[in-house]
PDB file of C-alpha atoms in Angstrom:
ATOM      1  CA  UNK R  26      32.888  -5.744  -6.274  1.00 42.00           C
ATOM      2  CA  UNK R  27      29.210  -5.804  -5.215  1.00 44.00           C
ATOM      3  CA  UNK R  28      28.039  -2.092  -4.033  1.00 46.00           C
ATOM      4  CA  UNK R  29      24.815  -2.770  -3.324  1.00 46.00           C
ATOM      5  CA  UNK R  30      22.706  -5.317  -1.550  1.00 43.00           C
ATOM      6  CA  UNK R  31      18.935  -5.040  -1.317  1.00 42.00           C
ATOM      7  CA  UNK R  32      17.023  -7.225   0.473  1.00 41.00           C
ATOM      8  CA  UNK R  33      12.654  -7.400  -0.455  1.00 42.00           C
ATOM      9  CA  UNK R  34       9.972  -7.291   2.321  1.00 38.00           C
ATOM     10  CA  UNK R  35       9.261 -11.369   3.389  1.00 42.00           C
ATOM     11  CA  UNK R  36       6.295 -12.407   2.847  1.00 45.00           C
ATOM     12  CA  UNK R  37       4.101 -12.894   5.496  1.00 43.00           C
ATOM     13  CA  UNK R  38       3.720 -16.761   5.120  1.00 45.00           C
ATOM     14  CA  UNK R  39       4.174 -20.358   6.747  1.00 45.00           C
ATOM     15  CA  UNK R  40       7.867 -19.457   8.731  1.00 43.00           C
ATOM     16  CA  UNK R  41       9.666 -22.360   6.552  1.00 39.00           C
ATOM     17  CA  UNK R  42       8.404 -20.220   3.256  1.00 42.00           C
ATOM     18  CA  UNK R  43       9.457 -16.850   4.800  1.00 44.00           C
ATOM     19  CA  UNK R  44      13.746 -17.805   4.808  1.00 39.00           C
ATOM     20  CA  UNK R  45      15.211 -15.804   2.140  1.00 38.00           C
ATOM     21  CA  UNK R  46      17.385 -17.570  -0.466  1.00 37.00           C
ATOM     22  CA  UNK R  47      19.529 -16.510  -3.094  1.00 34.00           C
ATOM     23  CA  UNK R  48      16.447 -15.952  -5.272  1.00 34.00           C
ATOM     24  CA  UNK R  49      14.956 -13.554  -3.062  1.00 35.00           C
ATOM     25  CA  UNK R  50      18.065 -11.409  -3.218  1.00 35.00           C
ATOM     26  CA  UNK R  51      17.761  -8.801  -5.916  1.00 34.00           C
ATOM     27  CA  UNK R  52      21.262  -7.643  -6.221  1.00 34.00           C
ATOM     28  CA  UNK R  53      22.709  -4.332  -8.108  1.00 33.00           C
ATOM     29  CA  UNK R  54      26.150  -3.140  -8.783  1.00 31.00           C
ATOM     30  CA  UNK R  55      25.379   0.555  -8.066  1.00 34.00           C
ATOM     31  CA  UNK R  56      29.029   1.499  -6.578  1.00 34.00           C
ATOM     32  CA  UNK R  57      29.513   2.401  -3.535  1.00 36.00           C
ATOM     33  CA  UNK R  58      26.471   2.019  -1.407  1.00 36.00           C
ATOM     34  CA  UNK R  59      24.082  -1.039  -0.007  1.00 40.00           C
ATOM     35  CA  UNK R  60      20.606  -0.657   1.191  1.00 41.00           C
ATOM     36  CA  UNK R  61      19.013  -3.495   3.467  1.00 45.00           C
ATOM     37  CA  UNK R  62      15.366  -3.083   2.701  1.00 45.00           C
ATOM     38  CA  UNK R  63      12.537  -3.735   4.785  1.00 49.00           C
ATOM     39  CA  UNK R  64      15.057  -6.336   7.412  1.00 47.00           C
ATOM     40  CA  UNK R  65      13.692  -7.435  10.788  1.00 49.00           C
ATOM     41  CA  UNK R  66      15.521  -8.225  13.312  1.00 48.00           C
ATOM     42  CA  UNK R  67      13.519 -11.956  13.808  1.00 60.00           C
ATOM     43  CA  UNK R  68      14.795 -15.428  13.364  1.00 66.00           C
ATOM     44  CA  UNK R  69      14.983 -15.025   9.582  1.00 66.00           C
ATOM     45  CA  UNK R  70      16.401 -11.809   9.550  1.00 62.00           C
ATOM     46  CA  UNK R  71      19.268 -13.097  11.571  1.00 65.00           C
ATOM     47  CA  UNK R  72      20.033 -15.484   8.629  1.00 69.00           C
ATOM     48  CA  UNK R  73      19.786 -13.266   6.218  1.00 68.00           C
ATOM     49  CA  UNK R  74      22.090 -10.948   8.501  1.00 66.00           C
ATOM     50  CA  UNK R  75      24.813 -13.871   8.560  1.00 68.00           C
ATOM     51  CA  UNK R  76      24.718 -14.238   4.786  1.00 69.00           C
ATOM     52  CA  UNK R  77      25.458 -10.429   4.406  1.00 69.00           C
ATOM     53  CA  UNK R  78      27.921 -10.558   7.183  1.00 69.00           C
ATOM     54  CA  UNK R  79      29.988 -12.408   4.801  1.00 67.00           C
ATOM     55  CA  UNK R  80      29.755 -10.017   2.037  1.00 70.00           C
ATOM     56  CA  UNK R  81      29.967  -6.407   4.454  1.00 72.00           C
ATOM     57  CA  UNK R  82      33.542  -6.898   3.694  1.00 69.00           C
ATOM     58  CA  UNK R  83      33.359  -5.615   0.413  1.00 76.00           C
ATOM     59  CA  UNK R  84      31.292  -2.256   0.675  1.00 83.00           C
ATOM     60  CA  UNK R  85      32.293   1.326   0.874  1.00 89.00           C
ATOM     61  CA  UNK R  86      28.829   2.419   2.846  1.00 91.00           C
ATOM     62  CA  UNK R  87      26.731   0.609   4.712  1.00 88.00           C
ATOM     63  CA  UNK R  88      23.347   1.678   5.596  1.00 90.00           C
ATOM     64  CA  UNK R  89      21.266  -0.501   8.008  1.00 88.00           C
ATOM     65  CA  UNK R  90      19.545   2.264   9.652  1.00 92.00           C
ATOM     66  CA  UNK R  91      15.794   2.019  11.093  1.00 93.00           C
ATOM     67  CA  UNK R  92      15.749  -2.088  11.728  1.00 88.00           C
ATOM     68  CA  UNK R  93      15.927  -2.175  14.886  1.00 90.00           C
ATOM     69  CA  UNK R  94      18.229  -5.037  15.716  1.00 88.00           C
ATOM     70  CA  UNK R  95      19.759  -3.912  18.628  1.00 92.00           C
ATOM     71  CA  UNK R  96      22.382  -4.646  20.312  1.00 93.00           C
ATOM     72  CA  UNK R  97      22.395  -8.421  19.870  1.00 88.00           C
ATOM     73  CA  UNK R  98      22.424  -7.389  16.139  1.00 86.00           C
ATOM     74  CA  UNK R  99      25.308  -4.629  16.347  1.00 89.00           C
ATOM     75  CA  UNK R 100      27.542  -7.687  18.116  1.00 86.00           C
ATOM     76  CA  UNK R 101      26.901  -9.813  15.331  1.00 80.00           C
ATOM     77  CA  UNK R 102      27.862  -7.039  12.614  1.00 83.00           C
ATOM     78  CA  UNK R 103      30.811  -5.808  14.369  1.00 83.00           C
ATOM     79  CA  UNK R 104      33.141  -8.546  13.593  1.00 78.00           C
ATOM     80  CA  UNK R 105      32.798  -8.013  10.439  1.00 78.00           C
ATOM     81  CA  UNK R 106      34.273  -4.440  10.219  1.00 82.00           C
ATOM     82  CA  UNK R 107      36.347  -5.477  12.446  1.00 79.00           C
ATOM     83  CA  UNK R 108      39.080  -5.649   9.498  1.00 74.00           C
ATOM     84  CA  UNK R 109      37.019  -4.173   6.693  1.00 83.00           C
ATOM     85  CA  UNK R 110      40.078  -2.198   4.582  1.00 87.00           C
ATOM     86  CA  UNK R 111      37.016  -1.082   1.953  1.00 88.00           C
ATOM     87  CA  UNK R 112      34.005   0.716   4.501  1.00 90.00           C
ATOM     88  CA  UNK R 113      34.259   3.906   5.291  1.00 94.00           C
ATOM     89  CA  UNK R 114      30.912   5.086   6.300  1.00 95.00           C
ATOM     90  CA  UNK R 115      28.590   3.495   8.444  1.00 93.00           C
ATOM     91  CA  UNK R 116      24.877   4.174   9.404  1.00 95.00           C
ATOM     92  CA  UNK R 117      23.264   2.345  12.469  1.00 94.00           C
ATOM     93  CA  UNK R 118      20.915   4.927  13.197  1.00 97.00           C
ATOM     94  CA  UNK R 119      17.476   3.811  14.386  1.00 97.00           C
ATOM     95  CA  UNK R 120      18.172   0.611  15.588  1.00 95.00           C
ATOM     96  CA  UNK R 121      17.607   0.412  19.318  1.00 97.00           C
ATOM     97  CA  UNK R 122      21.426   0.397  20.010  1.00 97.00           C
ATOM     98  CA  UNK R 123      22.399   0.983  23.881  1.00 97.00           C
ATOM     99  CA  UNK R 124      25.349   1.687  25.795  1.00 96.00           C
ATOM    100  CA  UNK R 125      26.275  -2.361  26.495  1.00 95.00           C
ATOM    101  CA  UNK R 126      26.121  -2.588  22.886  1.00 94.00           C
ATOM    102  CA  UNK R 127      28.694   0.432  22.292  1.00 93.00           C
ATOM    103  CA  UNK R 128      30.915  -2.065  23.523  1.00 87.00           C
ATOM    104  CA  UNK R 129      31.200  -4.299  20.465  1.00 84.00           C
ATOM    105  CA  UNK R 130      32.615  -1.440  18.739  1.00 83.00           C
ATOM    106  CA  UNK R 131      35.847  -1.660  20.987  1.00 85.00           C
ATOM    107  CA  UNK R 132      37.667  -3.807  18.921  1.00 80.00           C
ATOM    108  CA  UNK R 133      36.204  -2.138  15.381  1.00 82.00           C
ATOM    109  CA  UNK R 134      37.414   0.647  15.938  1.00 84.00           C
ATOM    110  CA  UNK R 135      40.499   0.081  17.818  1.00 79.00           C
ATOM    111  CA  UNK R 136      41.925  -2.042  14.708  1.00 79.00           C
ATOM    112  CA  UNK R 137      39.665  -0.155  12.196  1.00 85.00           C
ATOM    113  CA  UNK R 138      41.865   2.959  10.493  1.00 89.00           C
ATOM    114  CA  UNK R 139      39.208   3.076   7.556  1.00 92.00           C
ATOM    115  CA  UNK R 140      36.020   4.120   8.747  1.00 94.00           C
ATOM    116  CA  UNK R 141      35.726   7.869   8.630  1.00 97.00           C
ATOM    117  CA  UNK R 142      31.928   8.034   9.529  1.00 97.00           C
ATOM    118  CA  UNK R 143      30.096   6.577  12.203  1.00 97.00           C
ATOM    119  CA  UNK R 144      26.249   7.380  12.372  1.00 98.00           C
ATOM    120  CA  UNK R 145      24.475   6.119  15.427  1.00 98.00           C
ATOM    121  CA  UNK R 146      21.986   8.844  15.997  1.00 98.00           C
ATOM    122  CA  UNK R 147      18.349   7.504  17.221  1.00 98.00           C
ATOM    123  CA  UNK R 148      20.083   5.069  19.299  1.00 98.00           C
ATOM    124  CA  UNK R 149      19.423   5.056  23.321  1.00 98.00           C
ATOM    125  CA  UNK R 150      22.663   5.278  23.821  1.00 98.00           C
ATOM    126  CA  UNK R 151      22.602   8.210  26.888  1.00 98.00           C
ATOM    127  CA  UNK R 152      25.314   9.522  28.760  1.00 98.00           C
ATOM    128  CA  UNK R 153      27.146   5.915  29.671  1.00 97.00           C
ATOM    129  CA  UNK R 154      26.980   5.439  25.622  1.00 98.00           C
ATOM    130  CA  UNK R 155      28.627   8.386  24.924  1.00 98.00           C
ATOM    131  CA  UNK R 156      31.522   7.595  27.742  1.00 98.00           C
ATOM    132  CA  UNK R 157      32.130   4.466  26.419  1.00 96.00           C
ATOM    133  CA  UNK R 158      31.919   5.863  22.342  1.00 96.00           C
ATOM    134  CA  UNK R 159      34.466   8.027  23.905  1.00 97.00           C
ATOM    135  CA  UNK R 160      37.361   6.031  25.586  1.00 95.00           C
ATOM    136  CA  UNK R 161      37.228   3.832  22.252  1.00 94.00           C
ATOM    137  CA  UNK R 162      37.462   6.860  20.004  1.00 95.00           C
ATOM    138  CA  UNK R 163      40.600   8.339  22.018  1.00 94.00           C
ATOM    139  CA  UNK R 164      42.840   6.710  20.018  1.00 91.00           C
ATOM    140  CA  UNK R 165      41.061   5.574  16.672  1.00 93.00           C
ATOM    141  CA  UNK R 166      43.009   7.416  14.282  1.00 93.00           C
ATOM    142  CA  UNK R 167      40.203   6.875  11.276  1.00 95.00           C
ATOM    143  CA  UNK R 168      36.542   8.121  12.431  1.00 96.00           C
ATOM    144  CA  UNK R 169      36.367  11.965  11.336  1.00 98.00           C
ATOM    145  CA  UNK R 170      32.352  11.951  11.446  1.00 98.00           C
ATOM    146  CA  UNK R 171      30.388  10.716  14.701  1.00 98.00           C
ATOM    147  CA  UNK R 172      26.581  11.518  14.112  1.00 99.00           C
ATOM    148  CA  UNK R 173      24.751  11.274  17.467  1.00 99.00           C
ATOM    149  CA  UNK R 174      21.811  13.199  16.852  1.00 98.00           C
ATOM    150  CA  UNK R 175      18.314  12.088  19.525  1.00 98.00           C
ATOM    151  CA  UNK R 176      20.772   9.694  21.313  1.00 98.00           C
ATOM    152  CA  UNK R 177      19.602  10.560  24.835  1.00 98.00           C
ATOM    153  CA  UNK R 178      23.200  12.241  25.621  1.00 98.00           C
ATOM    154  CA  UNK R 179      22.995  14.605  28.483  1.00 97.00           C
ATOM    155  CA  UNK R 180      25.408  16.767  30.064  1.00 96.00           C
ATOM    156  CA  UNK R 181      27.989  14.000  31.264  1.00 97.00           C
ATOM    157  CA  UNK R 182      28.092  12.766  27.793  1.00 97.00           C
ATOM    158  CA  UNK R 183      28.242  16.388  26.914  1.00 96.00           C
ATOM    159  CA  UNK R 184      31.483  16.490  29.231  1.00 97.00           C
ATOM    160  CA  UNK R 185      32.674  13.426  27.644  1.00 98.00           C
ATOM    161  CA  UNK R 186      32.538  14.195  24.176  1.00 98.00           C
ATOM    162  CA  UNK R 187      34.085  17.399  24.637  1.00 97.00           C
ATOM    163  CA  UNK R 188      37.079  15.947  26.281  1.00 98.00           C
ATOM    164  CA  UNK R 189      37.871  13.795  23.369  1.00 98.00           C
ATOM    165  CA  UNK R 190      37.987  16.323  21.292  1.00 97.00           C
ATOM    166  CA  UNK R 191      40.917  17.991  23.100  1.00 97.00           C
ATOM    167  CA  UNK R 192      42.285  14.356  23.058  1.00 97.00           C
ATOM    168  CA  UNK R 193      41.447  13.386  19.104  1.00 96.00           C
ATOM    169  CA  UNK R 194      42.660  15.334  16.469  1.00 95.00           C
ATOM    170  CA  UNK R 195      40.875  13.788  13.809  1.00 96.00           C
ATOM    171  CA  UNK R 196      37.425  13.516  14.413  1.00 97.00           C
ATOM    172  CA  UNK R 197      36.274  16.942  13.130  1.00 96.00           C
ATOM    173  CA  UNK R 198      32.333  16.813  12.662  1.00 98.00           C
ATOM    174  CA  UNK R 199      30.197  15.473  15.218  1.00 97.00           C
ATOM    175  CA  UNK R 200      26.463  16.116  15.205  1.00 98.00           C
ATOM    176  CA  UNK R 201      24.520  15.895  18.721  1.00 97.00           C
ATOM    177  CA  UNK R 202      21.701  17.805  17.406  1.00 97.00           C
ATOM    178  CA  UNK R 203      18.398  17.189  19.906  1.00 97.00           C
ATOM    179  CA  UNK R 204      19.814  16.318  22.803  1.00 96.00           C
ATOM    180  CA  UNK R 205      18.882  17.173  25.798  1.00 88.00           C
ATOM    181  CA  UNK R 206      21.311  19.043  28.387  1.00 74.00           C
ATOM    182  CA  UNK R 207      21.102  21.130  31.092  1.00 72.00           C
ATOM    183  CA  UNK R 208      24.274  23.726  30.291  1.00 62.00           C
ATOM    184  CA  UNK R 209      22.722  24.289  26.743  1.00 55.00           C
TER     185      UNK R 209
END
Protein backbone atom coordinates (compact mmCIF):
# COMPACT_ATOMS: atom_id res chain seq x y z
CA UNK A 1 0.00 0.00 0.00
CA UNK A 2 1.71 3.19 -1.24
CA UNK A 3 1.43 6.11 1.58
CA UNK A 4 3.12 8.54 -0.03
CA UNK A 5 3.37 10.16 -3.41
CA UNK A 6 5.72 13.04 -4.13
CA UNK A 7 5.81 14.66 -7.12
CA UNK A 8 9.45 17.07 -8.07
CA UNK A 9 9.21 20.69 -9.41
CA UNK A 10 9.12 20.33 -13.67
CA UNK A 11 11.57 21.68 -15.19
CA UNK A 12 11.13 24.66 -16.93
CA UNK A 13 11.86 23.26 -20.50
CA UNK A 14 10.55 22.61 -24.19
CA UNK A 15 6.55 21.58 -23.04
CA UNK A 16 7.09 17.91 -24.67
CA UNK A 17 10.26 17.56 -22.05
CA UNK A 18 8.23 19.02 -19.11
CA UNK A 19 5.39 15.68 -18.97
CA UNK A 20 6.26 13.77 -15.99
CA UNK A 21 6.80 10.00 -16.36
CA UNK A 22 7.24 7.28 -14.11
CA UNK A 23 10.89 8.31 -13.71
CA UNK A 24 10.14 11.59 -12.48
CA UNK A 25 8.05 10.12 -9.70
CA UNK A 26 10.10 9.64 -6.58
CA UNK A 27 7.90 7.44 -4.57
CA UNK A 28 8.14 6.50 -0.61
CA UNK A 29 6.26 4.13 1.51
CA UNK A 30 6.05 6.48 4.55
CA UNK A 31 2.45 5.19 5.88
CA UNK A 32 -0.17 7.05 5.96
CA UNK A 33 0.34 10.34 4.26
CA UNK A 34 1.08 11.73 0.45
CA UNK A 35 2.52 15.03 -0.38
CA UNK A 36 2.07 16.49 -4.05
CA UNK A 37 5.07 18.72 -4.32
CA UNK A 38 5.48 21.73 -6.20
CA UNK A 39 1.98 20.61 -8.76
CA UNK A 40 0.47 23.23 -11.08
CA UNK A 41 -2.58 23.20 -12.09
CA UNK A 42 -1.40 23.52 -16.18
CA UNK A 43 -1.75 21.07 -18.96
CA UNK A 44 0.89 18.77 -17.46
CA UNK A 45 -0.21 18.96 -14.13
CA UNK A 46 -3.57 17.72 -15.21
CA UNK A 47 -1.79 14.50 -16.40
CA UNK A 48 0.03 14.01 -13.71
CA UNK A 49 -3.32 14.66 -11.66
CA UNK A 50 -5.05 11.72 -13.73
CA UNK A 51 -2.19 9.33 -13.01
CA UNK A 52 -2.61 9.99 -9.19
CA UNK A 53 -6.31 9.93 -9.52
CA UNK A 54 -5.85 6.34 -10.05
CA UNK A 55 -3.78 5.70 -7.10
CA UNK A 56 -5.89 8.37 -4.39
CA UNK A 57 -7.72 5.23 -3.77
CA UNK A 58 -5.25 3.82 -1.68
CA UNK A 59 -4.22 6.67 0.86
CA UNK A 60 -5.23 7.42 4.36
CA UNK A 61 -4.41 11.45 3.98
CA UNK A 62 -4.27 13.38 1.26
CA UNK A 63 -2.70 16.68 1.18
CA UNK A 64 -2.95 18.81 -2.03
CA UNK A 65 -3.15 22.04 -0.35
CA UNK A 66 -1.67 25.45 -1.89
CA UNK A 67 -1.89 24.35 -5.89
CA UNK A 68 -4.33 26.13 -6.84
CA UNK A 69 -6.34 23.97 -9.17
CA UNK A 70 -9.58 25.10 -8.60
CA UNK A 71 -12.55 24.03 -9.13
CA UNK A 72 -12.03 22.35 -12.50
CA UNK A 73 -9.36 20.43 -10.47
CA UNK A 74 -11.60 19.57 -7.27
CA UNK A 75 -14.25 17.96 -10.08
CA UNK A 76 -11.66 15.91 -11.41
CA UNK A 77 -10.45 14.60 -7.82
CA UNK A 78 -13.80 14.08 -6.48
CA UNK A 79 -14.65 10.96 -8.23
CA UNK A 80 -12.13 9.46 -6.92
CA UNK A 81 -13.15 9.62 -3.18
CA UNK A 82 -16.13 9.16 -4.29
CA UNK A 83 -15.80 5.38 -2.94
CA UNK A 84 -12.42 5.65 -1.27
CA UNK A 85 -13.03 2.95 1.91
CA UNK A 86 -9.09 3.89 2.96
CA UNK A 87 -9.03 8.22 3.17
CA UNK A 88 -9.95 9.71 5.96
CA UNK A 89 -8.50 13.10 5.96
CA UNK A 90 -8.42 15.44 3.32
CA UNK A 91 -6.66 18.87 2.78
CA UNK A 92 -7.74 21.20 -0.19
CA UNK A 93 -6.82 24.24 1.43
CA UNK A 94 -5.32 26.96 -0.77
CA UNK A 95 -6.51 26.02 -3.91
CA UNK A 96 -8.86 28.63 -5.30
CA UNK A 97 -11.95 26.38 -4.60
CA UNK A 98 -15.48 28.29 -4.93
CA UNK A 99 -18.92 27.67 -4.11
CA UNK A 100 -19.85 25.95 -7.85
CA UNK A 101 -17.07 23.76 -7.06
CA UNK A 102 -18.53 22.72 -3.47
CA UNK A 103 -20.80 21.00 -5.60
CA UNK A 104 -18.63 18.10 -6.73
CA UNK A 105 -18.46 17.11 -3.24
CA UNK A 106 -22.28 16.15 -3.31
CA UNK A 107 -21.88 12.82 -4.28
CA UNK A 108 -18.37 12.29 -2.06
CA UNK A 109 -19.75 12.82 0.65
CA UNK A 110 -23.18 11.61 0.33
CA UNK A 111 -21.74 7.92 -0.41
CA UNK A 112 -18.47 8.66 1.52
CA UNK A 113 -18.86 7.23 5.43
CA UNK A 114 -14.91 7.33 5.74
CA UNK A 115 -13.69 10.67 5.60
CA UNK A 116 -13.60 12.20 9.03
CA UNK A 117 -11.71 15.46 8.02
CA UNK A 118 -12.37 17.84 5.46
CA UNK A 119 -9.94 20.92 5.23
CA UNK A 120 -10.93 23.57 2.76
CA UNK A 121 -9.81 26.66 4.52
CA UNK A 122 -8.19 29.46 2.05
CA UNK A 123 -10.76 28.62 -0.38
CA UNK A 124 -13.28 31.54 -1.71
CA UNK A 125 -15.84 29.66 -0.86
CA UNK A 126 -18.21 32.67 0.96
CA UNK A 127 -21.49 32.41 2.29
CA UNK A 128 -23.21 30.36 -0.87
CA UNK A 129 -20.09 27.81 -0.19
CA UNK A 130 -20.84 27.33 3.14
CA UNK A 131 -24.83 26.74 2.29
CA UNK A 132 -24.10 24.35 -0.08
CA UNK A 133 -21.03 22.51 2.33
CA UNK A 134 -24.01 22.50 4.50
CA UNK A 135 -27.10 20.77 2.86
CA UNK A 136 -24.44 18.00 1.75
CA UNK A 137 -23.10 17.58 5.26
CA UNK A 138 -26.78 17.17 6.81
CA UNK A 139 -26.73 13.78 6.41
CA UNK A 140 -23.00 12.55 5.89
CA UNK A 141 -22.66 10.41 8.75
CA UNK A 142 -18.52 10.33 8.43
CA UNK A 143 -16.97 14.05 8.38
CA UNK A 144 -16.25 14.93 12.21
CA UNK A 145 -13.62 17.79 11.20
CA UNK A 146 -14.62 20.70 8.65
CA UNK A 147 -11.66 23.29 8.65
CA UNK A 148 -12.89 26.53 7.02
CA UNK A 149 -10.55 28.92 8.27
CA UNK A 150 -10.10 32.59 5.63
CA UNK A 151 -12.95 31.08 3.49
CA UNK A 152 -14.80 34.38 3.01
CA UNK A 153 -17.90 32.97 5.20
CA UNK A 154 -19.99 35.74 6.53
CA UNK A 155 -22.90 35.83 8.66
CA UNK A 156 -25.38 33.74 6.37
CA UNK A 157 -22.82 31.08 6.25
CA UNK A 158 -22.47 31.78 9.89
CA UNK A 159 -26.37 30.98 10.10
CA UNK A 160 -25.84 28.04 8.00
CA UNK A 161 -23.23 26.29 9.68
CA UNK A 162 -24.79 26.68 12.89
CA UNK A 163 -27.94 25.06 11.79
CA UNK A 164 -26.22 21.93 10.82
CA UNK A 165 -24.90 21.51 13.79
CA UNK A 166 -28.29 21.19 15.52
CA UNK A 167 -28.99 18.87 12.49
CA UNK A 168 -25.47 16.67 12.53
CA UNK A 169 -24.45 14.93 15.38
CA UNK A 170 -21.20 13.97 14.28
CA UNK A 171 -19.31 16.65 13.02
CA UNK A 172 -17.76 17.93 16.29
CA UNK A 173 -14.76 20.35 15.36
CA UNK A 174 -15.13 22.91 12.87
CA UNK A 175 -12.63 25.75 12.57
CA UNK A 176 -13.90 29.18 10.89
CA UNK A 177 -11.13 31.05 12.36
CA UNK A 178 -10.71 34.65 10.28
CA UNK A 179 -13.75 35.12 8.98
CA UNK A 180 -15.37 37.92 8.69
CA UNK A 181 -19.02 38.51 10.26
CA UNK A 182 -20.98 41.08 11.37
CA UNK A 183 -22.66 39.34 14.78
CA UNK A 184 -19.03 38.46 15.94
Amino acid sequence: LIGRISFPKPQKTAKTENKPSATQMNWSFAAGTNLLKNLRSDEDSKLTLNHFAAELRSFRVVDISGRNFGDEGLFFLAESLAYNKTVEEVDFSANGITAAGLKAFYGVLQSNIYLKTLNLSGNPIGDEGAKCLCEILVNNTGIQKLQLNSAGLGDEGAKAIAELLKKNSILRIIELNNNMTEIG
